[in-house]
Amino acid sequence: MNDQCVWSGEKLNLSIGRQIIFDDADMYIGAGERVALIGRNGGGKSTLLKIVAGIEQPSSGNISVARGCRIAYMPQDPVFESDKNVGELVAEGLQYFAELLEAYNRQSPHSAAAVELEHKINYHQAWTYENKLDTMLDKLDLDRQKSFARLSGGEMRRVLLARALISEPDLLLLDEPTNHLDVGTVNWIENFLASYRGACLFVTHDRYFLDRIANRIVELSNGKFFSCVGSYADFLEAKEAHEYAEDAEADKREKFLRLEIDWVRRSPKARLRRNLGRLRRFEELSAIDRPKRMGNVELIIPAPGRLGNKVVELENVSFSFGERKLINDFSCEFPQGSKTGIIGPNGIGKTTLLKLITGSLAPQSGKIHIADTVAFNYIDQTRITLDPEQTVAEAVAGDSDSVNLGTDKISIWGYLKRFLFEDERINTKVKYLSGGEKARLLLAIVLKQGGNFLILDEPTNDLDLPTLRVLEEALVHYSAPVIVVSHDRYFLNRVCNRIISFDGEEGITVQEGDYDYFVFKQTQKQAAKVQEVQTVKKETPAPVPVKKQPQKLSYKEQKELDGMEEAVLEAEELISSLEAEFTAPDFYTTRAKEAPVLQAKLDEARAHLETLYARWEELETKKASYSR
């Protein structure tokens, strides 16, 4: 695709019931753009992705799609049935490359069609496209033999993500791609998309992911799109300026109308022919509503009860499932004021640790000391089942018309309005709520439980960015201990002062400091390991080479060699761009916290370049030895 617009929608209109999704809204996606779509949950973001994918249609409006544009879509909810296994489903994304090679093999070697097809195959590095499947399954931790129908919801999402990514379309649509993924997998997806040459429209609540991937942010609010080039911080600044200008214009309009109202009330004079234009202008301005503004959730975490200095302590705790040891001889103290983030791959033992801390599981060895004053509030939204036939008020307070918050009591209406439920929605049945409203309802249910030791298991999933910011502020100012299990790196960095990391090789690591400092220390450890391996290699005598009969380059190897120079140039450009970020005059005053992460990316890019050079030399040597 060239620098044209790959998709555009003009004058889009759509309403669902009383809710206006699009109101004469305009939206476009340029070739090669990476656009982050943000907005309140339930505001229409997923609907837009379905419209772009061609699954749904607006009630009116004009949609244009660039000629030949291939679109791949990963939905938020995997409502999908298949009797295929994981490998077969993901391999469906490779069909385009198979068709390219099949068409190329049918052409005369030097025909115009063959040249065009060869260009496309080189563009996607698709001569050995089968290798893409192994890489994608490995990076997203998928078992190719598993039946799709027997997967969990999170595993299904990873399969659909893999199928979308592997197809390398002109326009990639991703709805919450980082949900339920561990930090390592998210980093890999970031690297994949950072060098992706197609266009991408994605919805995410992960601000690290958003800031690294997006080069434009579009907000959908009250049926309109607001677009801003740059980071999320740039967007917030631009939005504030935009709303200020809108409000100033509304104030000016209302002042004019107040001055004109007396004149209009003198109806006989106002309706003289020479005054009809003035009257028409008054009527036009009167019909313009003041800009609507979405409120913010006001999270209420009840004040914690009294706690001593010593709260919870784990002493040489171990726990296994069968022969699999999840926690081995682990000791850690959770004092007053500690805010601990727990990270690690899915299924490695994070939730087991939470159960041990709360006493719902007993350690197989070691001791757990819990102070008598501790009252846990364990918030695991996946274990709360909402009754679809209950109203919002009944789900929170049952038959009561009030909610107890510690020693305070508040009306159910006042409480739910803080979670953005207006009067007509408070008596709405749960089954009619949007996904975003259900997420806010769950927060309202679990936070009212109080306690003085707060434990949140994946609290950021399905929350929109404004609600996340409010939750962060509430936790930062919460005085009692907090434990958060999360893959959201920005959230961890904002809230936590200590990180507990589960690693299959190193066990459990406890690192004081925020998430950025944890990444910095991990980078140091990895660098030390690399240095150690290189030292060992230097000290190990090289094996005596065994002479082999020279072999001719295979067809695939020749194609790999032909594209090697381009691959090296791309790798060098990536290194140059990363180095340029470090040398920016204001880098260490405005982006110092990003230094550890950027350094890790730069080290990875340099290692990749060395690998490319080594492979290039290997292929050239093999070619030369056969020629002799």
XYZ file of C-alpha atoms in Angstrom:
628
model
C 0.000 0.000 0.000
C 1.220 3.572 -0.634
C 0.738 6.680 1.518
C -2.975 6.830 0.795
C -5.871 6.392 3.188
C -6.571 2.653 3.567
C -9.967 3.141 5.239
C -12.262 6.090 5.799
C -15.779 6.695 7.052
C -17.651 9.952 6.481
C -20.848 11.157 8.172
C -21.202 7.905 10.101
C -24.394 7.511 12.140
C -25.423 4.682 14.431
C -27.585 4.382 17.531
C -28.238 1.366 19.746
C -31.422 1.958 21.687
C -31.124 5.389 23.305
C -27.340 5.414 23.031
C -25.790 7.384 20.165
C -22.638 5.595 18.949
C -21.790 7.792 15.925
C -23.292 11.210 15.222
C -22.239 12.451 11.749
C -18.738 11.254 12.700
C -15.701 11.176 10.385
C -12.843 8.688 10.790
C -9.861 7.720 8.632
C -6.821 5.423 8.814
C -3.732 6.190 6.720
C -1.445 3.522 5.247
C 1.252 2.606 7.754
C -0.463 4.468 10.608
C -0.750 2.908 14.056
C -3.901 4.394 15.558
C -4.972 3.866 19.167
C -8.748 4.098 19.640
C -9.717 5.127 23.172
C -12.921 6.102 24.970
C -15.288 5.014 27.695
C -16.161 1.321 27.883
C -19.461 0.738 26.114
C -18.951 3.883 24.006
C -18.671 2.100 20.644
C -14.968 1.287 20.170
C -15.541 -2.420 19.468
C -18.466 -1.505 17.210
C -16.181 0.695 15.103
C -13.632 -2.139 14.738
C -16.425 -4.448 13.541
C -17.537 -1.828 11.012
C -13.973 -1.407 9.716
C -13.705 -5.216 9.499
C -16.938 -5.313 7.475
C -18.795 -7.372 10.084
C -21.303 -4.628 10.936
C -22.604 -1.545 9.115
C -23.537 1.969 10.296
C -27.132 3.083 9.829
C -25.863 5.749 7.400
C -22.590 7.185 6.120
C -20.007 6.610 3.396
C -17.230 4.024 3.825
C -14.203 3.790 1.512
C -11.607 0.995 1.530
C -8.400 1.169 -0.512
C -8.291 -1.198 -3.464
C -6.734 -4.562 -2.613
C -6.586 -3.742 1.119
C -6.360 -6.908 3.234
C -7.887 -6.569 6.724
C -7.386 -8.913 9.694
C -9.406 -8.596 12.893
C -8.919 -9.884 16.440
C -12.103 -9.425 18.510
C -12.187 -8.734 22.237
C -14.548 -11.627 22.973
C -13.696 -14.941 21.254
C -17.261 -15.833 20.248
C -16.031 -18.389 17.757
C -16.620 -22.100 17.218
C -14.286 -24.476 15.413
C -13.436 -28.165 15.462
C -9.866 -27.400 14.307
C -6.777 -27.495 16.485
C -4.676 -24.456 17.354
C -2.057 -24.999 14.643
C -4.676 -25.351 11.898
C -6.502 -22.188 12.946
C -3.385 -20.028 13.183
C -2.134 -21.433 9.852
C -5.257 -19.990 8.189
C -3.502 -16.628 8.457
C -0.783 -17.906 6.086
C -3.182 -18.589 3.215
C -2.296 -15.323 1.433
C 1.423 -16.222 1.347
C 0.676 -19.709 0.042
C -1.398 -18.162 -2.756
C 1.424 -15.714 -3.603
C 3.975 -18.535 -3.967
C 1.551 -20.677 -5.955
C 0.859 -17.790 -8.338
C 4.599 -17.004 -8.627
C 5.432 -20.607 -9.553
C 2.882 -20.445 -12.395
C 4.502 -17.380 -14.003
C 7.323 -17.140 -16.500
C 10.510 -16.340 -14.506
C 11.061 -12.799 -15.896
C 7.495 -11.743 -16.661
C 6.012 -8.532 -15.222
C 3.588 -10.586 -13.114
C 6.461 -12.646 -11.690
C 8.404 -9.486 -10.794
C 5.386 -8.013 -8.992
C 4.725 -11.254 -7.113
C 8.398 -11.552 -6.173
C 8.280 -8.037 -4.748
C 5.283 -8.968 -2.557
C 6.933 -12.204 -1.405
C 10.132 -10.346 -0.490
C 8.120 -7.639 1.281
C 6.590 -10.246 3.595
C 9.723 -12.465 3.678
C 7.364 -15.249 2.659
C 9.674 -17.629 0.748
C 9.763 -19.760 3.884
C 6.430 -18.634 5.286
C 5.905 -21.954 7.093
C 8.546 -20.870 9.631
C 6.299 -17.993 10.688
C 3.864 -20.490 12.218
C 6.432 -22.023 14.591
C 7.629 -18.582 15.668
C 4.120 -17.273 16.315
C 3.016 -20.346 18.289
C 6.178 -20.208 20.380
C 5.982 -16.469 21.136
C 2.309 -16.649 22.166
C 2.851 -19.900 24.091
C 0.333 -21.949 22.090
C 0.174 -25.732 21.721
C -0.542 -26.491 18.056
C -2.171 -29.856 18.845
C -4.754 -28.535 21.323
C -8.367 -28.445 20.224
C -9.626 -24.865 19.964
C -12.998 -25.835 21.452
C -11.306 -26.988 24.687
C -9.300 -23.807 25.290
C -9.986 -21.231 27.990
C -11.215 -17.762 26.983
C -7.716 -16.301 27.385
C -6.161 -19.047 25.236
C -8.796 -18.526 22.536
C -7.902 -14.819 22.465
C -4.231 -15.681 21.935
C -5.104 -18.008 19.036
C -7.164 -15.316 17.285
C -4.396 -12.790 17.960
C -1.811 -15.149 16.443
C -3.976 -15.732 13.355
C -4.373 -11.967 12.841
C -0.703 -11.089 13.382
C 0.698 -13.879 11.216
C -1.307 -12.765 8.164
C 0.551 -9.398 8.052
C -2.418 -7.562 6.484
C -2.539 -4.014 5.129
C -4.832 -3.100 8.033
C -4.667 -4.906 11.370
C -7.555 -4.505 13.835
C -6.838 -5.475 17.451
C -9.386 -5.192 20.269
C -7.552 -5.243 23.644
C -4.636 -7.399 22.367
C -2.717 -7.323 25.688
C -5.534 -8.530 27.965
C -4.564 -11.661 29.947
C -1.031 -11.718 28.477
C 2.132 -11.741 30.598
C 4.705 -8.949 30.348
C 7.158 -10.962 28.223
C 4.514 -11.749 25.605
C 3.326 -8.137 25.529
C 6.924 -7.005 24.954
C 7.205 -9.366 21.989
C 3.945 -8.064 20.482
C 5.206 -4.496 20.959
C 8.423 -5.329 19.079
C 6.400 -7.010 16.329
C 4.076 -4.021 15.868
C 6.824 -1.397 16.275
C 8.433 -2.675 13.059
C 5.124 -3.553 11.365
C 4.778 -1.823 8.003
C 1.018 -2.125 7.590
C -1.613 0.069 9.239
C -2.999 -0.857 12.650
C -6.093 0.286 14.535
C -6.185 -1.004 18.094
C -8.065 -0.609 21.368
C -6.048 -0.910 24.579
C -5.960 0.248 28.194
C -2.207 -0.496 28.470
C -0.546 2.941 28.373
C 3.001 1.615 27.873
C 1.733 -0.363 24.895
C -0.229 2.653 23.637
C 2.691 5.086 23.907
C 5.159 2.741 22.260
C 2.959 1.611 19.362
C 0.572 4.458 18.512
C 1.586 7.432 16.384
C -1.948 8.867 16.575
C -4.649 8.651 19.230
C -8.357 8.905 18.413
C -10.997 9.248 21.136
C -14.626 8.259 20.545
C -16.851 10.296 22.865
C -20.519 11.295 22.583
C -20.683 10.055 19.001
C -17.720 12.114 17.737
C -14.026 11.403 17.069
C -11.223 13.601 18.398
C -7.798 12.920 16.885
C -4.325 13.840 18.155
C -0.882 12.925 16.808
C 1.579 11.895 19.522
C 1.573 10.188 22.918
C -1.212 9.814 25.461
C 0.189 12.813 27.359
C 0.031 14.842 24.116
C -3.569 13.709 23.673
C -4.598 14.777 27.200
C -3.042 18.206 26.659
C -4.677 18.629 23.239
C -8.051 17.448 24.528
C -7.944 19.927 27.417
C -7.187 22.757 24.984
C -9.940 21.555 22.621
C -12.551 21.399 25.397
C -11.477 24.822 26.701
C -12.023 26.317 23.235
C -15.415 24.552 22.940
C -16.536 25.832 26.345
C -15.367 29.366 25.520
C -17.389 29.260 22.300
C -20.441 27.965 24.208
C -20.074 30.755 26.810
C -19.890 33.342 24.013
C -22.986 31.865 22.343
C -24.990 31.795 25.581
C -24.038 35.416 26.353
C -25.280 36.472 22.916
C -28.552 34.574 23.419
C -29.132 36.238 26.800
C -28.772 39.654 25.165
C -31.124 38.722 22.307
C -33.877 37.043 24.322
C -35.667 40.289 25.279
C -35.661 41.447 21.694
C -37.096 38.112 20.485
C -39.911 38.258 23.067
C -41.151 41.469 21.431
C -42.585 39.202 18.762
C -44.394 41.667 16.411
C -41.304 43.829 15.953
C -38.991 40.818 15.780
C -40.946 39.328 12.946
C -40.728 42.286 10.596
C -39.198 41.310 7.261
C -35.983 43.238 7.882
C -35.440 41.371 11.176
C -36.056 37.824 9.922
C -32.321 37.172 9.379
C -31.558 38.208 12.955
C -34.359 35.995 14.236
C -33.166 33.060 12.151
C -29.647 33.434 13.581
C -31.097 33.431 17.109
C -33.049 30.229 16.417
C -30.023 28.515 14.888
C -27.807 29.325 17.867
C -30.543 28.340 20.324
C -30.668 24.876 18.731
C -26.955 24.220 19.443
C -26.442 22.269 22.663
C -23.563 22.928 25.005
C -20.794 20.282 24.523
C -21.415 17.155 26.583
C -18.725 16.073 29.003
C -18.276 12.583 30.392
C -17.844 12.514 34.159
C -15.171 10.502 35.952
C -15.703 7.586 38.276
C -15.322 8.584 41.943
C -13.897 5.466 43.546
C -14.603 5.066 47.230
C -12.285 2.728 49.117
C -13.493 2.641 52.741
C -10.904 3.889 55.234
C -8.905 0.916 56.556
C -9.163 -0.202 60.174
C -6.251 -0.146 62.620
C -3.153 -2.203 61.808
C 0.097 -2.740 63.667
C 3.562 -2.482 62.108
C 3.776 -6.251 61.557
C 0.936 -7.301 59.284
C 1.660 -10.469 57.243
C 4.890 -12.463 57.075
C 5.756 -15.574 55.046
C 8.590 -17.671 56.431
C 10.226 -20.362 54.227
C 6.900 -21.184 52.556
C 6.649 -23.936 49.926
C 3.722 -25.255 47.902
C 3.447 -27.794 45.063
C 0.773 -29.239 42.804
C 1.773 -32.862 42.338
C 5.420 -32.881 41.267
C 5.269 -29.257 40.109
C 6.764 -26.903 42.700
C 5.149 -23.465 42.402
C 6.625 -21.832 45.516
C 9.872 -23.006 47.086
C 11.242 -21.820 50.461
C 9.867 -18.304 49.963
C 10.102 -15.658 52.673
C 8.608 -12.177 52.496
C 7.057 -9.591 54.808
C 4.148 -7.287 53.936
C 4.364 -4.338 56.321
C 2.035 -1.393 56.831
C 2.049 0.923 53.775
C 3.595 -1.615 51.382
C 2.219 -1.703 47.833
C 3.402 -4.869 46.117
C 3.035 -5.777 42.455
C 3.164 -9.463 41.487
C 4.135 -10.355 37.906
C 4.942 -13.482 35.924
C 3.598 -15.757 33.173
C 0.083 -17.148 33.431
C -0.241 -20.347 35.458
C 3.095 -19.966 37.261
C 1.719 -19.609 40.795
C 0.726 -15.971 41.372
C -2.855 -16.734 42.428
C -1.597 -19.607 44.607
C 0.588 -17.121 46.487
C -2.438 -14.888 47.081
C -4.390 -17.835 48.505
C -1.511 -18.656 50.817
C -1.312 -15.055 52.011
C -5.045 -14.887 52.745
C -5.109 -18.294 54.444
C -7.428 -20.008 51.952
C -4.538 -22.405 51.213
C -2.184 -23.859 53.837
C 1.543 -24.069 53.025
C 3.008 -27.558 52.693
C 6.038 -26.314 54.602
C 6.988 -23.069 56.297
C 4.870 -20.659 58.314
C 2.557 -17.729 57.593
C 2.047 -15.129 60.327
C -1.099 -12.982 59.991
C -1.784 -10.276 62.568
C -5.110 -10.539 64.431
C -6.157 -7.085 63.181
C -5.881 -8.001 59.481
C -9.123 -8.021 57.449
C -8.429 -9.014 53.826
C -10.454 -7.647 50.923
C -9.539 -10.025 48.106
C -10.853 -8.578 44.859
C -10.949 -11.172 42.102
C -13.551 -9.995 39.623
C -13.544 -13.289 37.708
C -15.077 -15.051 40.721
C -18.030 -12.655 41.048
C -21.086 -13.897 39.200
C -23.584 -11.203 38.272
C -27.257 -12.202 38.232
C -28.546 -10.975 34.852
C -32.083 -10.598 36.244
C -31.068 -8.297 39.108
C -31.070 -4.536 38.754
C -27.848 -2.572 39.242
C -29.038 -1.429 42.679
C -29.950 -4.975 43.746
C -26.562 -6.323 42.611
C -24.807 -3.862 44.940
C -27.130 -3.557 47.955
C -29.781 -6.284 47.669
C -33.071 -5.020 49.108
C -31.395 -2.186 51.012
C -31.502 1.442 49.862
C -28.072 2.231 51.323
C -24.479 0.983 51.394
C -22.238 0.762 54.471
C -18.732 2.096 53.908
C -16.834 1.397 57.109
C -18.515 3.577 59.739
C -20.308 5.675 57.104
C -23.569 5.016 55.306
C -24.433 6.327 51.845
C -27.578 5.938 49.722
C -27.399 3.389 46.952
C -28.246 6.174 44.455
C -25.427 8.412 45.620
C -22.987 5.495 45.712
C -23.764 4.273 42.184
C -23.696 7.777 40.693
C -20.026 7.913 41.709
C -19.545 4.932 39.357
C -21.305 6.854 36.522
C -24.679 5.123 36.814
C -27.410 7.678 36.147
C -30.946 7.371 37.532
C -32.392 5.435 34.595
C -29.499 2.918 34.649
C -29.634 2.199 38.402
C -32.894 0.281 37.970
C -31.767 -1.373 34.719
C -31.294 -5.135 34.780
C -27.703 -6.372 34.617
C -28.350 -8.276 31.380
C -28.919 -4.976 29.542
C -25.630 -3.378 30.632
C -22.697 -2.834 28.291
C -19.330 -4.480 28.987
C -17.991 -1.209 30.386
C -20.963 -0.768 32.719
C -20.521 -4.316 34.022
C -16.839 -3.598 34.753
C -17.819 -0.493 36.767
C -20.554 -2.444 38.555
C -18.024 -5.089 39.634
C -15.787 -2.366 41.047
C -18.729 -0.923 42.962
C -19.522 -4.353 44.452
C -16.028 -5.325 45.535
C -14.738 -1.978 46.813
C -17.580 -1.514 49.300
C -16.407 -4.601 51.201
C -13.775 -2.527 53.025
C -10.986 -4.351 54.898
C -7.499 -3.134 55.784
C -5.405 -5.300 53.451
C -6.393 -4.934 49.812
C -5.574 -7.671 47.266
C -6.463 -7.130 43.606
C -6.062 -9.918 41.050
C -5.870 -8.407 37.530
C -7.942 -5.296 38.382
C -7.114 -3.439 35.144
C -8.685 -5.876 32.668
C -11.682 -4.339 30.870
C -11.350 -0.919 32.536
C -11.128 2.159 30.321
C -8.249 4.627 30.658
C -10.084 7.335 32.655
C -11.325 4.775 35.200
C -7.838 3.285 35.448
C -6.380 6.693 36.269
C -8.921 7.157 39.069
C -8.216 3.656 40.457
C -4.481 4.411 40.441
C -5.007 7.618 42.419
C -7.215 5.825 44.948
C -4.607 3.108 45.529
C -1.689 5.563 45.706
C -3.434 7.385 48.568
C -4.673 4.219 50.320
C -2.785 3.926 53.621
C -3.049 0.161 54.233
C -1.097 -2.657 52.472
C -1.965 -3.416 48.849
C -1.045 -6.403 46.659
C -1.732 -6.164 42.923
C -1.387 -8.967 40.391
C -1.226 -7.280 37.010
C 0.384 -7.307 33.574
C -0.235 -3.560 33.196
C 3.262 -2.092 33.502
C 2.171 1.548 33.758
C -0.304 0.658 36.521
C 2.401 -1.273 38.404
C 4.849 1.588 38.018
C 2.330 4.153 39.227
C 1.013 2.223 42.246
C 3.678 -0.176 43.539
C 6.830 0.342 45.609
C 7.923 -3.291 45.362
C 7.779 -6.001 42.674
C 7.581 -9.767 43.234
C 8.497 -11.566 40.032
C 7.771 -15.234 39.280
C 10.350 -16.715 36.921
C 10.418 -20.385 35.985
C 14.243 -20.496 36.067
C 15.116 -18.171 38.962
C 12.099 -18.877 41.176
C 10.627 -15.842 42.934
C 12.489 -12.526 43.029
C 11.626 -9.635 45.364
C 12.811 -6.216 44.174
C 12.200 -3.004 46.111
C 11.252 0.034 43.999
C 8.807 0.719 41.175
C 8.411 -1.313 37.989
C 10.897 0.777 35.985
C 13.573 0.113 38.574
C 12.753 -3.607 38.467
C 13.250 -3.579 34.662
C 16.544 -1.722 35.108
C 17.848 -4.341 37.572
C 16.712 -7.197 35.311
C 18.538 -5.599 32.378
C 21.688 -5.438 34.485
C 21.340 -9.139 35.372
C 20.855 -10.137 31.716
C 23.896 -8.106 30.670
C 25.978 -9.837 33.362
C 24.808 -13.259 32.115
C 25.720 -12.422 28.513
C 29.167 -11.252 29.652
C 29.667 -14.481 31.599
C 28.710 -16.652 28.611
C 31.054 -14.709 26.318
C 33.905 -15.149 28.814
C 33.323 -18.909 28.962
C 33.261 -19.106 25.149
C 36.603 -17.325 24.908
C 38.176 -19.727 27.407
C 36.797 -22.850 25.691
C 39.140 -24.170 22.947
C 37.561 -24.247 19.527
C 36.759 -27.766 18.246
C 38.834 -29.169 15.384
C 36.818 -28.553 12.234
C 35.684 -31.577 10.255
C 35.887 -31.159 6.509
C 32.556 -31.564 4.782
C 31.654 -31.817 1.141
C 30.548 -28.317 0.015
C 26.806 -28.050 -0.678
C 24.890 -25.767 -2.983
C 22.571 -23.155 -1.471
C 18.972 -24.363 -1.434
C 16.265 -22.301 -3.126
C 15.087 -20.965 0.259
C 18.643 -20.134 1.347
C 19.278 -18.228 -1.889
C 16.125 -16.183 -1.344
C 17.173 -15.550 2.257
C 20.585 -14.373 1.026
C 18.975 -12.108 -1.594
C 16.946 -10.355 1.116
C 19.756 -10.199 3.676
C 21.052 -6.755 2.724
C 17.590 -5.238 3.131
C 17.145 -6.963 6.507
C 20.505 -5.629 7.719
C 19.627 -2.094 6.596
C 16.322 -2.280 8.497
C 18.113 -3.496 11.636
C 20.682 -0.699 11.369
C 17.912 1.908 10.910
C 16.170 0.624 14.070
C 19.431 0.920 16.053
C 20.004 4.431 14.711
C 16.495 5.538 15.687
C 16.896 4.136 19.218
C 20.315 5.772 19.611
C 18.807 9.059 18.383
C 16.224 8.924 21.170
C 19.002 8.694 23.768
C 20.893 11.626 22.248
C 17.866 13.959 22.188
C 18.729 17.078 24.249
C 15.721 16.743 26.559
C 15.732 12.949 26.907
C 17.046 12.718 30.469
C 14.843 15.590 31.672
C 11.553 14.419 30.157
C 11.949 10.653 29.584
C 14.511 9.433 32.110
C 12.197 6.674 33.353
C 12.155 5.132 29.871
C 15.940 4.700 29.809
C 16.077 1.089 31.148
C 13.399 -0.137 28.733
C 14.935 1.665 25.750
C 18.379 0.325 26.656
C 16.991 -3.217 26.679
C 15.461 -2.645 23.233
C 18.741 -1.225 21.940
C 20.698 -4.224 23.286
C 18.199 -6.581 21.657
C 18.436 -4.727 18.320
C 22.244 -4.842 18.373
C 22.200 -8.579 19.163
C 19.768 -9.140 16.279
C 22.079 -7.237 13.908
C 25.027 -9.403 14.967
C 22.926 -12.498 14.269
C 22.056 -11.189 10.797
C 25.706 -10.487 9.988
C 26.693 -13.963 11.191
C 23.997 -15.588 9.067
C 24.959 -13.456 6.048
C 28.569 -14.535 6.379
C 27.488 -18.170 6.750
C 25.410 -18.070 3.549
C 28.091 -16.225 1.556
C 30.741 -18.709 2.745
C 28.581 -21.656 1.745
C 27.937 -20.126 -1.670
C 31.630 -19.374 -2.236
C 32.799 -22.847 -1.116
C 30.459 -24.538 -3.605
C 31.582 -22.198 -6.405
C 35.196 -23.285 -5.849
